[in-house]
Amino acid sequence: MRLNDISWEDFETLSLEQKRPYLEREEGDGLPYHTLFAQQFDRSLLERLCALANRIRFINKSREGALYLKSVLAHKRAMLYFSQPSSRTFLSHLAACQILGVTTGSVRDAATSSEFKGESKEDSIRTFSSYFDMIIMRSPEQGLAEKMAWELSNSSRSIPIINAGSGKDQHPTQALLDIYTLVRSFENTGGLDGRTVVFCGDLLRGRTVRSLSYLLTRYEGVKQIFVAPKELQVPQDVISMLEECSVDFEVSTNLKDAVKKSDAVYMTRIQDEWDSSKGASAKIDTSMFKFGAEELALLKEDGCLLHPLPRRDEIATCCDRDPRAMYWRQMRNGMWIRAALIAATFGLEREIMGCGY
Ligand code: CP
């Protein structure tokens, strides 16, 4: 099944699970061609990508290995089209491309492209596809990456799209790096299955939460606890998804109680850029949804503290040097898992896994 086998109108009506086969590589290896949402990744695919990320980070340790990696995609070019602010997602994709030898171009502000002259986003992306072999895109517009994947797959120049964050909806590569971090955090203590993960903060508008919550359902018996002020609690679509997957979950307003039960805590910032009226978020009392020394004292010895970053004050800086604070490593893990995803998208999984380095 390919995206050029189906009309946009029919594709739009499919569930995310039904859309998945349309987004896979033609070669039938189950790997993604377009990466648009978390629902594309099952357990086996997550394990393959984590293994590939581990392999790439190991190969990159030696000069010879790093030079080999820089040769594998030296014939490819990627466009980083970020029409929303970003530090980590932009830079880690850029660094991932550099590790694999992919040459890059970028637009980080639509005002510097011909969108400023009235060109549509659709035409802009079609233009990028003329010059590049992959588009990595972040957009405030939910569904734009999906629509563009369909448009390009039905054009004379089909190239893969990686969704680097779409509206309040999805951030699939962030969820991949979160899973990679959790898997690595628990690799010597029994694995991720059966763990309890607490999400805290702005769960209503945090696209990382939606994507990660979904990927956690791919692991056996992972309980999810959502801690937030009632105005920012996890949305109904995530709840319905968890119910459909028969996942054990709780909705709570008590962070300390949740931390006591947790193996991992995933803090998020208040996403006030989405406020419908200026200053609306500032009226919500978020004082009970911050992680500091008292919460750290309640976290298990082998627990871990994550944050997609950027943070404001929801994790106190006194936590930063604790070995359970994973957010800096999490950020670096993003570079390795994104390198793995780009390599896999271009069909290099077997070659890299089997190379002699
Ligand atoms: N986590 C994340 O998406 O960070 P940036 O907005 O800095 O890319």
Short mmCIF file of C-alpha atoms and ligand atoms in Angstrom, two decimals:
data_model
loop_
_atom_site.label_atom_id
_atom_site.label_comp_id
_atom_site.label_asym_id
_atom_site.label_seq_id
_atom_site.Cartn_x
_atom_site.Cartn_y
_atom_site.Cartn_z
CA MET A 1 0.00 0.00 0.00
CA ARG A 2 1.34 3.41 -0.94
CA LEU A 3 -0.02 6.91 -0.46
CA ASN A 4 -0.47 7.16 -4.22
CA ASP A 5 -2.93 4.24 -4.08
CA ILE A 6 -5.52 6.26 -2.17
CA SER A 7 -7.23 9.63 -2.54
CA TRP A 8 -6.63 12.26 0.13
CA GLU A 9 -10.35 12.23 0.98
CA ASP A 10 -10.30 8.46 1.62
CA PHE A 11 -6.97 8.58 3.46
CA GLU A 12 -8.25 11.31 5.79
CA THR A 13 -11.12 9.13 6.97
CA LEU A 14 -8.83 6.26 8.10
CA SER A 15 -7.81 5.76 11.73
CA LEU A 16 -4.12 6.32 12.49
CA GLU A 17 -3.61 2.53 12.76
CA GLN A 18 -5.24 2.10 9.34
CA LYS A 19 -3.02 4.82 7.86
CA ARG A 20 0.16 3.14 9.06
CA PRO A 21 0.75 0.68 6.15
CA TYR A 22 0.46 3.55 3.65
CA LEU A 23 3.44 5.24 5.29
CA GLU A 24 5.87 2.31 5.21
CA ARG A 25 8.82 1.89 2.89
CA GLU A 26 8.06 0.12 -0.38
CA GLU A 27 10.71 -2.52 0.34
CA GLY A 28 8.41 -4.29 2.83
CA ASP A 29 10.86 -4.11 5.74
CA GLY A 30 8.18 -2.52 7.96
CA LEU A 31 10.25 0.65 8.42
CA PRO A 32 8.65 4.07 7.98
CA TYR A 33 9.01 6.05 4.77
CA HIS A 34 7.08 9.03 6.13
CA THR A 35 7.18 9.50 9.93
CA LEU A 36 4.04 11.39 10.87
CA PHE A 37 2.66 10.07 14.17
CA ALA A 38 3.54 7.78 17.07
CA GLN A 39 0.96 5.16 16.10
CA GLN A 40 3.27 4.07 13.26
CA PHE A 41 5.67 2.44 15.72
CA ASP A 42 4.96 -0.98 17.21
CA ARG A 43 7.14 -2.72 19.79
CA SER A 44 9.27 -4.51 17.24
CA LEU A 45 9.95 -1.31 15.30
CA LEU A 46 10.83 0.56 18.51
CA GLU A 47 13.28 -2.18 19.45
CA ARG A 48 14.84 -2.10 15.97
CA LEU A 49 15.29 1.68 16.09
CA CYS A 50 16.74 1.61 19.62
CA ALA A 51 19.19 -1.11 18.54
CA LEU A 52 20.16 0.93 15.47
CA ALA A 53 20.65 4.06 17.60
CA ASN A 54 22.89 2.09 19.98
CA ARG A 55 24.85 0.78 17.00
CA ILE A 56 25.31 4.24 15.48
CA ARG A 57 26.47 5.77 18.77
CA PHE A 58 28.97 2.91 19.21
CA ILE A 59 30.31 3.15 15.63
CA ASN A 60 30.64 6.93 15.97
CA LYS A 61 33.06 6.56 18.92
CA SER A 62 36.05 5.75 16.67
CA ARG A 63 37.43 8.05 13.97
CA GLU A 64 37.16 5.30 11.37
CA GLY A 65 33.60 4.52 12.43
CA ALA A 66 32.58 8.18 12.36
CA LEU A 67 34.05 8.56 8.87
CA TYR A 68 32.22 5.44 7.71
CA LEU A 69 28.93 6.86 9.04
CA LYS A 70 29.60 10.17 7.32
CA SER A 71 29.84 8.31 4.03
CA VAL A 72 26.61 6.33 4.19
CA LEU A 73 24.24 9.13 3.16
CA ALA A 74 26.71 11.61 1.66
CA HIS A 75 24.63 11.49 -1.54
CA LYS A 76 21.45 12.74 0.21
CA ARG A 77 20.18 16.22 1.10
CA ALA A 78 17.62 17.08 3.79
CA MET A 79 15.53 20.22 4.22
CA LEU A 80 14.79 21.35 7.76
CA TYR A 81 11.63 23.43 7.52
CA PHE A 82 10.80 24.75 10.99
CA SER A 83 8.08 27.37 11.02
CA GLN A 84 7.85 27.19 14.84
CA PRO A 85 10.69 27.91 17.28
CA SER A 86 12.94 24.99 18.23
CA SER A 87 16.38 24.37 19.70
CA ARG A 88 16.65 20.64 20.39
CA THR A 89 14.55 19.16 17.62
CA PHE A 90 16.16 21.35 14.98
CA LEU A 91 19.73 20.92 16.20
CA SER A 92 19.49 17.20 16.94
CA HIS A 93 18.06 16.50 13.48
CA LEU A 94 20.81 18.68 12.02
CA ALA A 95 23.47 16.82 14.03
CA ALA A 96 21.91 13.46 13.08
CA CYS A 97 22.15 14.45 9.40
CA GLN A 98 25.78 15.47 9.91
CA ILE A 99 26.61 12.12 11.55
CA LEU A 100 25.26 10.33 8.48
CA GLY A 101 26.82 12.73 5.97
CA VAL A 102 23.47 14.17 4.84
CA THR A 103 23.83 17.74 3.54
CA THR A 104 21.18 20.09 4.90
CA GLY A 105 19.35 23.30 4.08
CA SER A 106 16.92 25.12 6.34
CA VAL A 107 14.11 27.63 6.62
CA ARG A 108 13.47 28.58 10.23
CA ASP A 109 11.23 31.55 9.69
CA ALA A 110 8.59 31.65 6.98
CA ALA A 111 9.16 35.43 6.74
CA THR A 112 12.54 34.71 5.13
CA SER A 113 11.03 32.44 2.46
CA SER A 114 8.60 33.20 -0.34
CA GLU A 115 5.74 32.44 2.04
CA PHE A 116 6.26 36.10 2.95
CA LYS A 117 5.22 36.95 -0.62
CA GLY A 118 2.06 34.92 -0.28
CA GLU A 119 3.24 31.49 -1.40
CA SER A 120 1.22 28.72 0.24
CA LYS A 121 2.87 26.23 2.60
CA GLU A 122 1.91 23.52 0.11
CA ASP A 123 3.79 25.24 -2.71
CA SER A 124 6.74 25.94 -0.41
CA ILE A 125 7.06 22.29 0.51
CA ARG A 126 6.70 21.23 -3.12
CA THR A 127 9.54 23.66 -3.87
CA PHE A 128 11.77 22.10 -1.18
CA SER A 129 11.13 18.67 -2.66
CA SER A 130 12.70 19.88 -5.93
CA TYR A 131 16.06 20.34 -4.24
CA PHE A 132 16.13 17.87 -1.33
CA ASP A 133 15.68 14.14 -0.67
CA MET A 134 13.87 14.45 2.68
CA ILE A 135 11.88 17.12 4.52
CA ILE A 136 12.03 17.37 8.31
CA MET A 137 9.29 19.79 9.27
CA ARG A 138 7.81 21.49 12.32
CA SER A 139 4.57 23.38 11.94
CA PRO A 140 1.95 24.95 14.20
CA GLU A 141 -0.62 23.43 11.84
CA GLN A 142 -2.01 20.07 12.88
CA GLY A 143 -2.15 17.66 9.95
CA LEU A 144 0.08 19.68 7.58
CA ALA A 145 2.87 17.06 7.58
CA GLU A 146 0.32 14.38 6.75
CA LYS A 147 -1.21 16.37 3.92
CA MET A 148 2.24 17.15 2.52
CA ALA A 149 3.27 13.50 2.71
CA TRP A 150 0.23 12.64 0.60
CA GLU A 151 0.89 15.54 -1.83
CA LEU A 152 4.53 14.58 -2.34
CA SER A 153 3.75 10.88 -2.68
CA ASN A 154 1.34 11.85 -5.45
CA SER A 155 3.81 14.14 -7.19
CA SER A 156 6.60 13.39 -9.63
CA ARG A 157 9.08 13.77 -6.77
CA SER A 158 8.09 11.66 -3.79
CA ILE A 159 10.42 12.22 -0.86
CA PRO A 160 9.97 11.23 2.80
CA ILE A 161 8.68 13.63 5.45
CA ILE A 162 9.57 13.50 9.13
CA ASN A 163 7.14 15.31 11.42
CA ALA A 164 9.24 17.27 13.92
CA GLY A 165 6.17 18.56 15.79
CA SER A 166 2.70 19.34 14.46
CA GLY A 167 0.46 21.79 16.32
CA LYS A 168 -0.76 20.52 19.70
CA ASP A 169 -1.12 17.11 18.12
CA GLN A 170 1.97 14.94 17.71
CA HIS A 171 5.74 14.95 18.16
CA PRO A 172 6.67 11.40 17.12
CA THR A 173 10.45 11.77 17.10
CA GLN A 174 10.34 13.25 20.61
CA ALA A 175 8.38 10.17 21.71
CA LEU A 176 11.02 7.96 20.09
CA LEU A 177 13.79 9.66 22.06
CA ASP A 178 11.71 9.49 25.25
CA ILE A 179 11.21 5.74 24.75
CA TYR A 180 14.91 5.30 23.92
CA THR A 181 15.80 7.13 27.17
CA LEU A 182 13.38 5.05 29.24
CA VAL A 183 14.60 1.80 27.69
CA ARG A 184 18.23 2.75 28.41
CA SER A 185 17.37 3.93 31.93
CA PHE A 186 15.83 0.57 32.84
CA GLU A 187 18.02 -1.74 30.75
CA ASN A 188 19.91 -3.06 33.78
CA THR A 189 16.97 -3.13 36.16
CA GLY A 190 14.42 -5.30 34.38
CA GLY A 191 13.30 -3.16 31.44
CA LEU A 192 10.40 -0.81 30.78
CA ASP A 193 7.58 -3.38 30.96
CA GLY A 194 5.50 -3.17 34.12
CA ARG A 195 6.70 0.32 35.08
CA THR A 196 4.63 3.30 36.22
CA VAL A 197 5.13 6.55 34.32
CA VAL A 198 3.81 9.86 35.68
CA PHE A 199 3.09 12.75 33.31
CA CYS A 200 2.84 16.17 34.96
CA GLY A 201 2.20 19.73 33.76
CA ASP A 202 0.32 20.93 30.71
CA LEU A 203 -1.05 17.61 29.50
CA LEU A 204 -3.81 19.22 27.46
CA ARG A 205 -1.60 20.98 24.92
CA GLY A 206 1.63 18.99 25.17
CA ARG A 207 2.09 17.11 21.89
CA THR A 208 4.98 15.14 23.43
CA VAL A 209 2.58 13.70 26.01
CA ARG A 210 0.11 12.43 23.42
CA SER A 211 2.85 10.77 21.35
CA LEU A 212 4.68 9.21 24.32
CA SER A 213 1.48 8.05 26.02
CA TYR A 214 0.69 6.13 22.85
CA LEU A 215 4.16 4.56 22.53
CA LEU A 216 4.06 3.41 26.16
CA THR A 217 1.03 1.26 25.30
CA ARG A 218 3.44 -0.82 23.19
CA TYR A 219 5.05 -2.05 26.44
CA GLU A 220 3.45 -4.66 28.71
CA GLY A 221 1.71 -3.44 31.85
CA VAL A 222 2.99 0.14 31.85
CA LYS A 223 0.69 2.22 34.08
CA GLN A 224 0.29 5.92 33.26
CA ILE A 225 -0.61 8.59 35.84
CA PHE A 226 -1.60 12.06 34.62
CA VAL A 227 -1.07 14.87 37.13
CA ALA A 228 -2.23 18.36 36.14
CA PRO A 229 -4.49 21.22 37.14
CA LYS A 230 -8.00 20.37 35.96
CA GLU A 231 -7.83 23.04 33.23
CA LEU A 232 -4.77 21.35 31.69
CA GLN A 233 -5.59 17.67 32.21
CA VAL A 234 -4.93 15.07 29.59
CA PRO A 235 -7.48 15.31 26.74
CA GLN A 236 -10.26 12.85 26.08
CA ASP A 237 -8.68 11.41 22.91
CA VAL A 238 -5.70 10.16 24.96
CA ILE A 239 -8.04 8.72 27.62
CA SER A 240 -10.11 6.96 24.93
CA MET A 241 -6.95 5.56 23.35
CA LEU A 242 -5.78 4.18 26.72
CA GLU A 243 -9.21 2.65 27.36
CA GLU A 244 -9.20 1.03 23.92
CA CYS A 245 -5.74 -0.42 24.66
CA SER A 246 -6.92 -1.58 28.14
CA VAL A 247 -4.05 0.36 29.73
CA ASP A 248 -4.13 1.00 33.47
CA PHE A 249 -4.15 4.76 34.10
CA GLU A 250 -5.03 7.37 36.74
CA VAL A 251 -5.89 11.05 36.55
CA SER A 252 -4.70 12.98 39.59
CA THR A 253 -3.90 16.41 41.03
CA ASN A 254 -1.41 15.14 43.61
CA LEU A 255 2.17 15.08 42.30
CA LYS A 256 3.79 13.86 45.52
CA ASP A 257 1.47 10.82 45.76
CA ALA A 258 2.10 10.02 42.10
CA VAL A 259 5.89 10.32 42.46
CA LYS A 260 5.80 7.79 45.32
CA LYS A 261 4.17 5.26 42.97
CA SER A 262 6.32 6.09 39.96
CA ASP A 263 9.34 4.61 38.21
CA ALA A 264 9.61 7.56 35.83
CA VAL A 265 8.29 11.13 36.02
CA TYR A 266 7.83 13.12 32.81
CA MET A 267 7.49 16.84 33.56
CA THR A 268 6.23 19.34 30.96
CA ARG A 269 6.04 23.12 30.80
CA ILE A 270 2.88 25.20 30.51
CA GLN A 271 2.33 25.67 26.78
CA ASP A 272 1.01 29.23 26.97
CA GLU A 273 1.85 29.90 23.31
CA TRP A 274 -1.48 28.17 22.61
CA ASP A 275 -3.53 30.45 24.93
CA SER A 276 -6.72 31.63 23.22
CA SER A 277 -6.49 34.93 25.11
CA LYS A 278 -3.22 36.50 26.23
CA GLY A 279 -2.30 35.60 29.80
CA ALA A 280 -4.99 32.90 30.16
CA SER A 281 -2.51 30.29 31.45
CA ALA A 282 -1.12 32.68 34.05
CA LYS A 283 -4.53 32.57 35.80
CA ILE A 284 -4.19 28.80 36.39
CA ASP A 285 -2.60 27.81 39.71
CA THR A 286 0.30 25.56 38.71
CA SER A 287 2.22 25.82 42.00
CA MET A 288 1.46 22.19 42.94
CA PHE A 289 2.78 20.86 39.64
CA LYS A 290 6.48 21.54 40.04
CA PHE A 291 9.24 19.04 40.79
CA GLY A 292 11.82 20.05 43.39
CA ALA A 293 13.91 18.65 46.23
CA GLU A 294 10.86 17.30 48.10
CA GLU A 295 9.63 15.35 45.08
CA LEU A 296 13.15 14.11 44.32
CA ALA A 297 13.34 12.70 47.85
CA LEU A 298 10.21 10.64 47.08
CA LEU A 299 11.50 9.22 43.77
CA LYS A 300 12.76 5.62 43.82
CA GLU A 301 16.52 5.03 43.87
CA ASP A 302 16.37 3.57 40.37
CA GLY A 303 13.66 5.96 39.15
CA CYS A 304 14.20 8.63 36.53
CA LEU A 305 13.10 12.18 35.85
CA LEU A 306 12.47 13.27 32.27
CA HIS A 307 11.44 16.49 30.54
CA PRO A 308 11.19 17.10 26.78
CA LEU A 309 12.59 20.62 27.45
CA PRO A 310 12.62 23.57 27.25
CA ARG A 311 11.74 23.99 30.93
CA ARG A 312 10.79 27.04 32.88
CA ASP A 313 10.50 26.44 36.62
CA GLU A 314 8.69 23.09 36.63
CA ILE A 315 11.91 21.25 37.55
CA ALA A 316 14.08 23.03 40.13
CA THR A 317 17.70 23.33 39.06
CA CYS A 318 18.73 21.63 42.34
CA CYS A 319 17.63 18.35 40.67
CA ASP A 320 19.98 18.75 37.71
CA ARG A 321 22.99 16.92 39.13
CA ASP A 322 21.04 13.99 40.56
CA PRO A 323 21.81 10.76 38.65
CA ARG A 324 18.07 10.21 38.19
CA ALA A 325 17.73 13.48 36.22
CA MET A 326 17.71 12.22 32.65
CA TYR A 327 16.72 15.33 30.71
CA TRP A 328 20.21 16.21 29.49
CA ARG A 329 20.89 12.64 28.39
CA GLN A 330 17.40 12.51 26.92
CA MET A 331 18.25 15.50 24.73
CA ARG A 332 21.45 13.84 23.45
CA ASN A 333 19.61 10.55 22.94
CA GLY A 334 17.45 12.50 20.50
CA MET A 335 20.40 12.90 18.17
CA TRP A 336 21.12 9.14 18.11
CA ILE A 337 17.54 7.96 17.67
CA ARG A 338 16.95 10.58 14.95
CA ALA A 339 20.11 9.40 13.19
CA ALA A 340 18.69 5.87 13.43
CA LEU A 341 15.34 7.00 12.02
CA ILE A 342 16.93 8.86 9.10
CA ALA A 343 19.21 5.90 8.33
CA ALA A 344 16.26 3.50 8.51
CA THR A 345 14.11 5.74 6.30
CA PHE A 346 16.80 5.53 3.62
CA GLY A 347 17.06 1.74 3.96
CA LEU A 348 20.38 1.53 5.81
CA GLU A 349 19.31 -0.49 8.85
CA ARG A 350 20.83 -3.80 7.72
CA GLU A 351 24.00 -2.23 6.36
CA ILE A 352 24.76 -0.29 9.55
CA MET A 353 23.79 -3.14 11.88
CA GLY A 354 26.02 -5.52 9.93
CA CYS A 355 29.03 -3.29 9.21
CA GLY A 356 32.43 -4.22 10.62
CA TYR A 357 32.91 -1.27 12.98
N1 CP B 1 11.56 19.04 22.99
C1 CP B 1 11.52 19.93 21.97
O1 CP B 1 10.75 19.76 21.03
O2 CP B 1 12.38 20.97 22.10
P1 CP B 1 12.55 22.16 21.05
O3 CP B 1 11.23 22.90 21.00
O4 CP B 1 13.69 22.98 21.58
O5 CP B 1 12.85 21.55 19.72
#
